[in-house]
Amino acid sequence: MATEVRLPHLGESIDSALIVEWHKQVGDAVRRGDELADLETDKATLPLEAPKNGVLLAIVAAEGDTVFIGDLLSVIGREGETWSAEADDEPEARRPLPAHEMATTTARAHTAPKAAYRISPLARRKAKELGVDLTSVTPADGVKISGADVEAEALRSKARPGQRRIELSRAKRLTGQRMLQSARDIPQFSATIDADIGPLLAARARLKERGTELSLTAIFIHLTALTLRSHPLLNARFEDDGVTVLDSIHIGVATAAADGLRVPVIHDADRLSLAQINSALADLKRKAGANRLSPADSAGGSFTISNLGMSGVTQFTPLVNPPQSAILGIAAPRPVLLPGEDGAPKPAQLLALTAACDHRVVDGADAALFLRDLKAAFESFHIDP
């Protein structure tokens, strides 16, 4: 008996995925656990695995399709077995959902109907040639996107001479939606403090001489997590006209990936040693670079760090990552001269630390005290001999 392969639950707050690439084709033998396709969500790229041994009888969702939890993706059966959808009707999983079944999230409300449209091979080729985003195309017959539909959309959205259009990846589109939500719905304020990390940099250099290299970001995560223990409102979220304070400290780290911004999470960061954080961060960065972050790698963040110091940025204000109550922006150290205790100038490496906060949860005094303590932690960091 044929087995339908449907999009499974992929993790917290994930209700859809993009079919990036099929690794198996109709007629191929598959074994349980084989990777059938790559699925891309707003948090990770992950494999779709075969649930049983058999032969791939049909592929229902094509590359480039956006699918939702429970949607039919493919069918696996016995060799010689056949399977087909009714010629004049779409498979149930590919029809537009009835209004009462539509998801309540904004993202799904806007994209669910698009997932139901069939797309002809010619339309896919035309879309690639003309730079048309197929999610913006509505078929003339309401069922299947044709090459003519794509050409009409290309004419409608054609840029003026001297301009070119760049289609956003799914990750960039979803990041944009999240940041729009942040800017629109969260009353945000920011505060900045300078910390002299000259001693921290010197301690890190001494450790490197002993053969141990620590990422600066790992050190920042370690110190921030420990400081958050005393400032719970910055490790909280605004929910239903109340504040939910989180007991666990899970630090998300804004990370550049090939297709856009990813935010992998160091879970229980305040309970990990610096060496453990350094190792976990390196592993997450490797996964992000290869688009292999799992949903678990990006789930559950309670506070976010965005470090642009490696780019030479001397100060910036990040946007709060909903539903979190705060985010920390870390810039590049600036070499300066400061007056010493004897009045003589002394060299320093000043680092701008900017906390952006949800004012419904965090007051200015809360943010100031957090930054004061974080500054002290950065300036007193040392490596035991």
mmCIF file of C-alpha atoms in Angstrom:
data_model
loop_
_atom_site.group_PDB
_atom_site.id
_atom_site.type_symbol
_atom_site.label_atom_id
_atom_site.label_comp_id
_atom_site.label_asym_id
_atom_site.label_seq_id
_atom_site.Cartn_x
_atom_site.Cartn_y
_atom_site.Cartn_z
ATOM 1 C CA MET A 1 0.000 0.000 0.000
ATOM 2 C CA ALA A 2 1.337 3.433 -0.961
ATOM 3 C CA THR A 3 2.506 5.753 1.827
ATOM 4 C CA GLU A 4 1.938 9.472 1.532
ATOM 5 C CA VAL A 5 4.891 11.626 2.649
ATOM 6 C CA ARG A 6 3.585 14.849 4.149
ATOM 7 C CA LEU A 7 5.366 17.852 5.617
ATOM 8 C CA PRO A 8 5.943 17.002 9.290
ATOM 9 C CA HIS A 9 6.046 19.331 12.274
ATOM 10 C CA LEU A 10 9.469 20.953 12.000
ATOM 11 C CA GLY A 11 9.804 22.849 15.259
ATOM 12 C CA GLU A 12 8.661 25.781 17.327
ATOM 13 C CA SER A 13 6.778 28.496 15.372
ATOM 14 C CA ILE A 14 7.517 26.825 11.993
ATOM 15 C CA ASP A 15 4.445 26.136 9.875
ATOM 16 C CA SER A 16 5.852 26.096 6.334
ATOM 17 C CA ALA A 17 8.914 25.225 4.287
ATOM 18 C CA LEU A 18 10.308 25.728 0.802
ATOM 19 C CA ILE A 19 11.183 22.687 -1.327
ATOM 20 C CA VAL A 20 14.768 23.517 -2.302
ATOM 21 C CA GLU A 21 15.842 20.374 -4.155
ATOM 22 C CA TRP A 22 14.685 16.806 -4.663
ATOM 23 C CA HIS A 23 17.500 14.259 -4.270
ATOM 24 C CA LYS A 24 15.351 11.352 -5.449
ATOM 25 C CA GLN A 25 13.278 11.110 -8.605
ATOM 26 C CA VAL A 26 10.137 9.165 -9.461
ATOM 27 C CA GLY A 27 11.074 5.510 -9.915
ATOM 28 C CA ASP A 28 14.103 5.638 -7.602
ATOM 29 C CA ALA A 29 14.429 3.010 -4.892
ATOM 30 C CA VAL A 30 14.561 4.519 -1.413
ATOM 31 C CA ARG A 31 15.336 3.182 2.028
ATOM 32 C CA ARG A 32 13.978 4.418 5.317
ATOM 33 C CA GLY A 33 16.036 7.424 6.425
ATOM 34 C CA ASP A 34 17.211 8.353 2.910
ATOM 35 C CA GLU A 35 17.187 12.086 2.212
ATOM 36 C CA LEU A 36 14.408 12.680 -0.309
ATOM 37 C CA ALA A 37 14.680 16.476 -0.500
ATOM 38 C CA ASP A 38 16.047 19.612 1.156
ATOM 39 C CA LEU A 39 13.528 21.787 3.013
ATOM 40 C CA GLU A 40 14.232 25.427 3.846
ATOM 41 C CA THR A 41 12.481 27.203 6.706
ATOM 42 C CA ASP A 42 13.055 30.662 8.126
ATOM 43 C CA LYS A 43 15.388 29.093 10.685
ATOM 44 C CA ALA A 44 17.209 26.250 8.972
ATOM 45 C CA THR A 45 17.685 23.990 5.973
ATOM 46 C CA LEU A 46 16.966 20.364 6.795
ATOM 47 C CA PRO A 47 16.388 17.058 5.017
ATOM 48 C CA LEU A 48 13.083 15.357 4.298
ATOM 49 C CA GLU A 49 13.639 11.694 5.113
ATOM 50 C CA ALA A 50 11.933 8.637 3.667
ATOM 51 C CA PRO A 51 9.645 7.017 6.267
ATOM 52 C CA LYS A 52 9.901 3.506 4.742
ATOM 53 C CA ASN A 53 11.651 1.340 2.161
ATOM 54 C CA GLY A 54 10.184 1.256 -1.312
ATOM 55 C CA VAL A 55 10.048 3.132 -4.607
ATOM 56 C CA LEU A 56 9.260 6.821 -5.070
ATOM 57 C CA LEU A 57 5.957 6.659 -6.955
ATOM 58 C CA ALA A 58 5.214 10.376 -7.215
ATOM 59 C CA ILE A 59 6.498 13.835 -6.402
ATOM 60 C CA VAL A 60 3.593 16.174 -5.680
ATOM 61 C CA ALA A 61 5.398 19.301 -4.427
ATOM 62 C CA ALA A 62 7.898 20.702 -6.924
ATOM 63 C CA GLU A 63 11.181 22.461 -6.267
ATOM 64 C CA GLY A 64 10.426 26.071 -5.399
ATOM 65 C CA ASP A 65 7.016 25.310 -3.883
ATOM 66 C CA THR A 66 6.106 26.588 -0.427
ATOM 67 C CA VAL A 67 4.349 23.861 1.541
ATOM 68 C CA PHE A 68 2.659 23.743 4.933
ATOM 69 C CA ILE A 69 2.473 21.193 7.734
ATOM 70 C CA GLY A 70 0.401 18.258 6.545
ATOM 71 C CA ASP A 71 0.749 19.052 2.832
ATOM 72 C CA LEU A 72 1.383 16.060 0.567
ATOM 73 C CA LEU A 73 4.946 16.108 -0.798
ATOM 74 C CA SER A 74 5.504 12.676 -2.346
ATOM 75 C CA VAL A 75 4.334 9.066 -2.354
ATOM 76 C CA ILE A 76 6.317 5.887 -1.656
ATOM 77 C CA GLY A 77 5.093 2.395 -2.533
ATOM 78 C CA ARG A 78 6.129 -1.045 -3.729
ATOM 79 C CA GLU A 79 7.960 -1.655 -6.991
ATOM 80 C CA GLY A 80 5.393 -2.015 -9.764
ATOM 81 C CA GLU A 81 2.715 -0.199 -7.782
ATOM 82 C CA THR A 82 1.160 2.886 -9.354
ATOM 83 C CA TRP A 83 -0.283 6.061 -7.883
ATOM 84 C CA SER A 84 -1.866 9.084 -9.508
ATOM 85 C CA ALA A 85 -4.020 12.043 -8.620
ATOM 86 C CA GLU A 86 -7.302 12.475 -10.437
ATOM 87 C CA ALA A 87 -6.601 14.042 -13.785
ATOM 88 C CA ASP A 88 -9.188 16.793 -13.478
ATOM 89 C CA ASP A 89 -8.744 17.544 -9.798
ATOM 90 C CA GLU A 90 -5.905 18.612 -7.543
ATOM 91 C CA PRO A 91 -4.789 16.318 -4.711
ATOM 92 C CA GLU A 92 -6.488 17.312 -1.480
ATOM 93 C CA ALA A 93 -3.236 18.562 0.022
ATOM 94 C CA ARG A 94 -2.647 20.913 -2.909
ATOM 95 C CA ARG A 95 -6.037 22.671 -2.877
ATOM 96 C CA PRO A 96 -6.426 26.076 -1.246
ATOM 97 C CA LEU A 97 -7.438 25.537 2.380
ATOM 98 C CA PRO A 98 -10.967 26.462 3.428
ATOM 99 C CA ALA A 99 -11.168 29.742 5.328
ATOM 100 C CA HIS A 100 -11.883 28.028 8.653
ATOM 101 C CA GLU A 101 -8.692 25.945 8.286
ATOM 102 C CA MET A 102 -6.403 28.827 7.426
ATOM 103 C CA ALA A 103 -3.600 29.391 9.946
ATOM 104 C CA THR A 104 -3.818 32.459 12.108
ATOM 105 C CA THR A 105 -0.249 33.606 11.589
ATOM 106 C CA THR A 106 0.263 36.574 9.291
ATOM 107 C CA ALA A 107 2.902 34.803 7.241
ATOM 108 C CA ARG A 108 0.654 31.879 6.423
ATOM 109 C CA ALA A 109 -2.363 34.062 5.797
ATOM 110 C CA HIS A 110 -0.454 35.865 3.086
ATOM 111 C CA THR A 111 1.237 32.863 1.462
ATOM 112 C CA ALA A 112 -1.086 29.902 1.852
ATOM 113 C CA PRO A 113 -3.062 30.415 -1.403
ATOM 114 C CA LYS A 114 0.177 30.606 -3.406
ATOM 115 C CA ALA A 115 1.189 27.126 -2.243
ATOM 116 C CA ALA A 116 -1.901 25.696 -3.957
ATOM 117 C CA TYR A 117 -1.063 26.882 -7.483
ATOM 118 C CA ARG A 118 0.478 24.431 -9.900
ATOM 119 C CA ILE A 119 3.443 25.743 -11.890
ATOM 120 C CA SER A 120 4.268 24.624 -15.418
ATOM 121 C CA PRO A 121 7.900 23.792 -16.331
ATOM 122 C CA LEU A 122 7.819 26.629 -18.888
ATOM 123 C CA ALA A 123 6.699 29.051 -16.167
ATOM 124 C CA ARG A 124 9.633 28.013 -13.982
ATOM 125 C CA ARG A 125 12.093 28.574 -16.840
ATOM 126 C CA LYS A 126 10.526 31.933 -17.709
ATOM 127 C CA ALA A 127 10.610 33.008 -14.051
ATOM 128 C CA LYS A 128 14.307 32.203 -13.837
ATOM 129 C CA GLU A 129 15.082 34.002 -17.119
ATOM 130 C CA LEU A 130 13.037 37.095 -16.273
ATOM 131 C CA GLY A 131 13.819 37.293 -12.550
ATOM 132 C CA VAL A 132 10.182 36.899 -11.525
ATOM 133 C CA ASP A 133 9.283 35.745 -8.003
ATOM 134 C CA LEU A 134 6.713 32.994 -8.551
ATOM 135 C CA THR A 135 5.071 33.725 -5.189
ATOM 136 C CA SER A 136 3.986 37.081 -6.644
ATOM 137 C CA VAL A 137 2.240 35.507 -9.659
ATOM 138 C CA THR A 138 -1.493 34.753 -9.721
ATOM 139 C CA PRO A 139 -2.520 32.408 -12.564
ATOM 140 C CA ALA A 140 -5.143 33.682 -14.983
ATOM 141 C CA ASP A 141 -7.152 30.468 -14.610
ATOM 142 C CA GLY A 142 -6.788 30.450 -10.821
ATOM 143 C CA VAL A 143 -5.195 26.989 -10.909
ATOM 144 C CA LYS A 144 -1.895 26.762 -12.782
ATOM 145 C CA ILE A 145 0.807 29.392 -13.400
ATOM 146 C CA SER A 146 1.717 29.449 -17.094
ATOM 147 C CA GLY A 147 4.560 31.020 -19.023
ATOM 148 C CA ALA A 148 2.180 33.779 -20.108
ATOM 149 C CA ASP A 149 1.338 34.531 -16.461
ATOM 150 C CA VAL A 150 5.032 34.924 -15.691
ATOM 151 C CA GLU A 151 5.594 37.198 -18.705
ATOM 152 C CA ALA A 152 2.632 39.357 -17.657
ATOM 153 C CA GLU A 153 4.057 39.691 -14.145
ATOM 154 C CA ALA A 154 7.478 40.564 -15.584
ATOM 155 C CA LEU A 155 5.932 43.387 -17.622
ATOM 156 C CA ARG A 156 3.929 44.615 -14.651
ATOM 157 C CA SER A 157 6.932 44.804 -12.331
ATOM 158 C CA LYS A 158 9.540 45.695 -14.941
ATOM 159 C CA ALA A 159 12.134 48.070 -13.526
ATOM 160 C CA ARG A 160 13.015 51.333 -15.223
ATOM 161 C CA PRO A 161 16.202 51.575 -17.327
ATOM 162 C CA GLY A 162 19.316 51.565 -15.184
ATOM 163 C CA GLN A 163 17.697 49.453 -12.471
ATOM 164 C CA ARG A 164 17.720 45.762 -11.750
ATOM 165 C CA ARG A 165 15.590 43.640 -9.473
ATOM 166 C CA ILE A 166 17.052 41.246 -6.922
ATOM 167 C CA GLU A 167 14.704 38.587 -5.611
ATOM 168 C CA LEU A 168 15.034 37.962 -1.880
ATOM 169 C CA SER A 169 15.698 34.508 -0.520
ATOM 170 C CA ARG A 170 13.080 33.008 1.770
ATOM 171 C CA ALA A 171 15.330 33.674 4.777
ATOM 172 C CA LYS A 172 15.725 37.350 3.850
ATOM 173 C CA ARG A 173 11.999 37.782 3.242
ATOM 174 C CA LEU A 174 11.147 36.277 6.616
ATOM 175 C CA THR A 175 13.848 38.299 8.369
ATOM 176 C CA GLY A 176 12.363 41.405 6.778
ATOM 177 C CA GLN A 177 8.889 40.465 7.990
ATOM 178 C CA ARG A 178 10.179 39.871 11.518
ATOM 179 C CA MET A 179 12.075 43.161 11.609
ATOM 180 C CA LEU A 180 9.033 45.016 10.256
ATOM 181 C CA GLN A 181 7.012 43.470 13.071
ATOM 182 C CA SER A 182 9.698 44.564 15.534
ATOM 183 C CA ALA A 183 9.838 48.169 14.309
ATOM 184 C CA ARG A 184 6.046 48.462 14.015
ATOM 185 C CA ASP A 185 4.816 46.673 17.132
ATOM 186 C CA ILE A 186 7.512 47.111 19.780
ATOM 187 C CA PRO A 187 8.087 50.472 21.514
ATOM 188 C CA GLN A 188 11.864 50.364 21.496
ATOM 189 C CA PHE A 189 14.568 52.473 23.058
ATOM 190 C CA SER A 190 18.319 52.023 23.193
ATOM 191 C CA ALA A 191 21.170 52.894 25.525
ATOM 192 C CA THR A 192 24.936 52.687 24.927
ATOM 193 C CA ILE A 193 27.937 52.381 27.209
ATOM 194 C CA ASP A 194 31.666 52.131 26.472
ATOM 195 C CA ALA A 195 33.739 49.353 28.023
ATOM 196 C CA ASP A 196 37.549 49.289 27.998
ATOM 197 C CA ILE A 197 38.374 45.778 26.789
ATOM 198 C CA GLY A 198 42.141 46.319 26.598
ATOM 199 C CA PRO A 199 42.721 43.889 29.501
ATOM 200 C CA LEU A 200 40.279 41.382 27.959
ATOM 201 C CA LEU A 201 42.132 41.473 24.635
ATOM 202 C CA ALA A 202 45.460 41.065 26.428
ATOM 203 C CA ALA A 203 44.153 38.060 28.404
ATOM 204 C CA ARG A 204 42.856 36.479 25.207
ATOM 205 C CA ALA A 205 46.230 36.994 23.537
ATOM 206 C CA ARG A 206 48.040 35.319 26.463
ATOM 207 C CA LEU A 207 45.697 32.356 26.204
ATOM 208 C CA LYS A 208 46.397 32.081 22.482
ATOM 209 C CA GLU A 209 50.125 31.931 23.245
ATOM 210 C CA ARG A 210 49.392 28.856 25.366
ATOM 211 C CA GLY A 211 47.715 27.202 22.374
ATOM 212 C CA THR A 212 44.071 27.942 23.160
ATOM 213 C CA GLU A 213 42.186 30.309 20.876
ATOM 214 C CA LEU A 214 38.904 31.780 22.038
ATOM 215 C CA SER A 215 36.407 33.583 19.832
ATOM 216 C CA LEU A 216 35.685 37.104 21.045
ATOM 217 C CA THR A 217 31.997 36.443 20.445
ATOM 218 C CA ALA A 218 32.216 33.371 22.709
ATOM 219 C CA ILE A 219 33.682 35.546 25.482
ATOM 220 C CA PHE A 220 30.924 38.122 24.955
ATOM 221 C CA ILE A 221 28.229 35.426 25.147
ATOM 222 C CA HIS A 222 29.747 34.030 28.346
ATOM 223 C CA LEU A 223 29.908 37.402 30.106
ATOM 224 C CA THR A 224 26.481 38.516 28.876
ATOM 225 C CA ALA A 225 24.809 35.293 30.027
ATOM 226 C CA LEU A 226 26.296 35.612 33.517
ATOM 227 C CA THR A 227 25.237 39.272 33.724
ATOM 228 C CA LEU A 228 21.671 38.457 32.670
ATOM 229 C CA ARG A 229 21.243 36.346 35.801
ATOM 230 C CA SER A 230 20.970 39.587 37.778
ATOM 231 C CA HIS A 231 18.766 41.345 35.200
ATOM 232 C CA PRO A 232 15.835 39.010 34.478
ATOM 233 C CA LEU A 233 13.672 41.623 32.714
ATOM 234 C CA LEU A 234 16.117 41.615 29.813
ATOM 235 C CA ASN A 235 15.632 37.848 29.586
ATOM 236 C CA ALA A 236 11.867 38.048 29.274
ATOM 237 C CA ARG A 237 9.055 38.661 26.805
ATOM 238 C CA PHE A 238 5.857 40.701 26.630
ATOM 239 C CA GLU A 239 2.822 38.408 26.319
ATOM 240 C CA ASP A 240 -0.909 39.076 26.713
ATOM 241 C CA ASP A 241 -0.442 42.422 28.471
ATOM 242 C CA GLY A 242 1.960 40.835 30.960
ATOM 243 C CA VAL A 243 5.644 40.000 31.259
ATOM 244 C CA THR A 244 6.896 36.411 31.168
ATOM 245 C CA VAL A 245 10.313 36.139 32.833
ATOM 246 C CA LEU A 246 12.317 33.162 31.576
ATOM 247 C CA ASP A 247 14.332 31.035 33.980
ATOM 248 C CA SER A 248 16.713 29.700 31.330
ATOM 249 C CA ILE A 249 19.165 31.924 29.481
ATOM 250 C CA HIS A 250 19.405 30.949 25.804
ATOM 251 C CA ILE A 251 21.581 33.353 23.810
ATOM 252 C CA GLY A 252 20.830 33.777 20.105
ATOM 253 C CA VAL A 253 23.742 34.937 17.953
ATOM 254 C CA ALA A 254 22.957 36.859 14.759
ATOM 255 C CA THR A 255 25.016 35.075 12.092
ATOM 256 C CA ALA A 256 25.458 35.830 8.396
ATOM 257 C CA ALA A 257 24.693 32.883 6.093
ATOM 258 C CA ALA A 258 24.747 32.523 2.323
ATOM 259 C CA ASP A 259 20.991 33.106 2.001
ATOM 260 C CA GLY A 260 20.539 35.707 4.739
ATOM 261 C CA LEU A 261 20.590 36.196 8.482
ATOM 262 C CA ARG A 262 20.347 33.218 10.822
ATOM 263 C CA VAL A 263 20.161 33.291 14.634
ATOM 264 C CA PRO A 264 21.457 30.012 16.092
ATOM 265 C CA VAL A 265 21.104 29.664 19.854
ATOM 266 C CA ILE A 266 23.531 28.742 22.646
ATOM 267 C CA HIS A 267 21.168 27.048 25.088
ATOM 268 C CA ASP A 268 21.685 27.446 28.848
ATOM 269 C CA ALA A 269 24.619 29.736 28.140
ATOM 270 C CA ASP A 270 24.977 30.797 31.772
ATOM 271 C CA ARG A 271 25.539 27.167 32.788
ATOM 272 C CA LEU A 272 28.221 26.424 30.200
ATOM 273 C CA SER A 273 31.932 26.991 30.585
ATOM 274 C CA LEU A 274 33.673 29.430 28.266
ATOM 275 C CA ALA A 275 35.321 26.508 26.470
ATOM 276 C CA GLN A 276 31.930 24.820 25.946
ATOM 277 C CA ILE A 277 30.450 28.028 24.538
ATOM 278 C CA ASN A 278 33.439 28.460 22.234
ATOM 279 C CA SER A 279 33.041 24.917 20.883
ATOM 280 C CA ALA A 280 29.249 25.175 20.500
ATOM 281 C CA LEU A 281 29.537 28.522 18.711
ATOM 282 C CA ALA A 282 32.103 27.187 16.241
ATOM 283 C CA ASP A 283 29.843 24.226 15.458
ATOM 284 C CA LEU A 284 26.797 26.450 14.913
ATOM 285 C CA LYS A 285 28.746 28.783 12.621
ATOM 286 C CA ARG A 286 29.884 25.806 10.512
ATOM 287 C CA LYS A 287 26.294 24.626 10.215
ATOM 288 C CA ALA A 288 25.055 28.114 9.332
ATOM 289 C CA GLY A 289 27.703 28.475 6.627
ATOM 290 C CA ALA A 290 26.603 25.174 5.087
ATOM 291 C CA ASN A 291 22.857 25.923 5.526
ATOM 292 C CA ARG A 292 22.598 22.909 7.815
ATOM 293 C CA LEU A 293 21.176 24.421 10.988
ATOM 294 C CA SER A 294 18.419 22.264 12.434
ATOM 295 C CA PRO A 295 15.236 23.777 13.891
ATOM 296 C CA ALA A 296 16.531 22.867 17.364
ATOM 297 C CA ASP A 297 19.694 24.883 16.703
ATOM 298 C CA SER A 298 17.627 28.069 16.310
ATOM 299 C CA ALA A 299 14.790 27.435 18.764
ATOM 300 C CA GLY A 300 14.090 28.971 22.140
ATOM 301 C CA GLY A 301 16.294 32.062 22.134
ATOM 302 C CA SER A 302 15.611 34.364 25.114
ATOM 303 C CA PHE A 303 18.157 37.132 24.349
ATOM 304 C CA THR A 304 20.118 38.001 21.198
ATOM 305 C CA ILE A 305 23.631 39.288 20.573
ATOM 306 C CA SER A 306 24.590 40.974 17.307
ATOM 307 C CA ASN A 307 28.359 41.451 16.992
ATOM 308 C CA LEU A 308 29.480 43.637 14.081
ATOM 309 C CA GLY A 309 32.907 44.312 15.528
ATOM 310 C CA MET A 310 34.642 42.156 12.938
ATOM 311 C CA SER A 311 33.317 44.545 10.260
ATOM 312 C CA GLY A 312 34.851 47.604 11.902
ATOM 313 C CA VAL A 313 31.507 49.159 12.873
ATOM 314 C CA THR A 314 32.062 51.445 15.876
ATOM 315 C CA GLN A 315 28.425 51.748 17.015
ATOM 316 C CA PHE A 316 24.957 50.624 15.874
ATOM 317 C CA THR A 317 21.470 50.066 17.242
ATOM 318 C CA PRO A 318 19.944 46.633 16.525
ATOM 319 C CA LEU A 319 16.222 45.889 16.461
ATOM 320 C CA VAL A 320 14.694 43.711 19.157
ATOM 321 C CA ASN A 321 14.104 40.148 17.965
ATOM 322 C CA PRO A 322 10.423 39.387 18.764
ATOM 323 C CA PRO A 323 9.197 38.101 21.163
ATOM 324 C CA GLN A 324 12.343 38.820 23.191
ATOM 325 C CA SER A 325 12.564 41.941 25.351
ATOM 326 C CA ALA A 326 16.134 42.992 24.514
ATOM 327 C CA ILE A 327 19.091 42.621 22.173
ATOM 328 C CA LEU A 328 22.737 43.608 22.571
ATOM 329 C CA GLY A 329 24.703 45.254 19.770
ATOM 330 C CA ILE A 330 28.486 44.908 20.048
ATOM 331 C CA ALA A 331 30.764 47.092 17.941
ATOM 332 C CA ALA A 332 34.505 47.139 17.187
ATOM 333 C CA PRO A 333 36.972 48.338 19.839
ATOM 334 C CA ARG A 334 38.328 51.864 19.303
ATOM 335 C CA PRO A 335 41.888 52.696 20.372
ATOM 336 C CA VAL A 336 41.844 55.912 22.419
ATOM 337 C CA LEU A 337 43.842 57.727 25.098
ATOM 338 C CA LEU A 338 42.175 58.254 28.475
ATOM 339 C CA PRO A 339 43.444 60.162 31.496
ATOM 340 C CA GLY A 340 45.058 57.855 34.045
ATOM 341 C CA GLU A 341 44.936 58.129 37.838
ATOM 342 C CA ASP A 342 48.059 60.306 37.748
ATOM 343 C CA GLY A 343 46.607 62.511 35.043
ATOM 344 C CA ALA A 344 48.873 61.102 32.343
ATOM 345 C CA PRO A 345 47.176 59.665 29.249
ATOM 346 C CA LYS A 346 46.876 55.886 29.060
ATOM 347 C CA PRO A 347 45.854 53.749 26.067
ATOM 348 C CA ALA A 348 42.452 52.064 26.096
ATOM 349 C CA GLN A 349 40.323 49.946 23.761
ATOM 350 C CA LEU A 350 36.778 51.250 24.061
ATOM 351 C CA LEU A 351 33.955 48.988 22.926
ATOM 352 C CA ALA A 352 30.422 50.375 22.422
ATOM 353 C CA LEU A 353 27.760 48.138 23.956
ATOM 354 C CA THR A 354 24.222 49.065 22.879
ATOM 355 C CA ALA A 355 21.140 47.511 24.452
ATOM 356 C CA ALA A 356 17.887 47.914 22.502
ATOM 357 C CA CYS A 357 14.869 47.102 24.675
ATOM 358 C CA ASP A 358 11.099 46.662 24.600
ATOM 359 C CA HIS A 359 9.874 49.544 26.771
ATOM 360 C CA ARG A 360 6.794 47.551 27.807
ATOM 361 C CA VAL A 361 9.143 45.231 29.699
ATOM 362 C CA VAL A 362 12.351 47.149 30.344
ATOM 363 C CA ASP A 363 12.659 50.681 31.717
ATOM 364 C CA GLY A 364 15.594 52.983 31.067
ATOM 365 C CA ALA A 365 16.921 52.380 34.575
ATOM 366 C CA ASP A 366 16.829 48.602 34.029
ATOM 367 C CA ALA A 367 18.819 48.930 30.812
ATOM 368 C CA ALA A 368 21.329 51.303 32.425
ATOM 369 C CA LEU A 369 21.986 48.946 35.338
ATOM 370 C CA PHE A 370 22.408 46.002 32.977
ATOM 371 C CA LEU A 371 24.914 47.921 30.851
ATOM 372 C CA ARG A 372 26.771 49.112 33.955
ATOM 373 C CA ASP A 373 27.197 45.531 35.183
ATOM 374 C CA LEU A 374 28.052 44.253 31.712
ATOM 375 C CA LYS A 375 30.731 46.929 31.375
ATOM 376 C CA ALA A 376 32.200 45.827 34.713
ATOM 377 C CA ALA A 377 32.204 42.191 33.574
ATOM 378 C CA PHE A 378 33.968 43.064 30.304
ATOM 379 C CA GLU A 379 36.558 45.217 32.032
ATOM 380 C CA SER A 380 37.320 42.688 34.801
ATOM 381 C CA PHE A 381 37.582 39.618 32.569
ATOM 382 C CA HIS A 382 40.715 37.581 33.224
ATOM 383 C CA ILE A 383 42.167 34.178 32.477
ATOM 384 C CA ASP A 384 43.260 32.125 35.468
ATOM 385 C CA PRO A 385 46.975 31.259 35.307
#
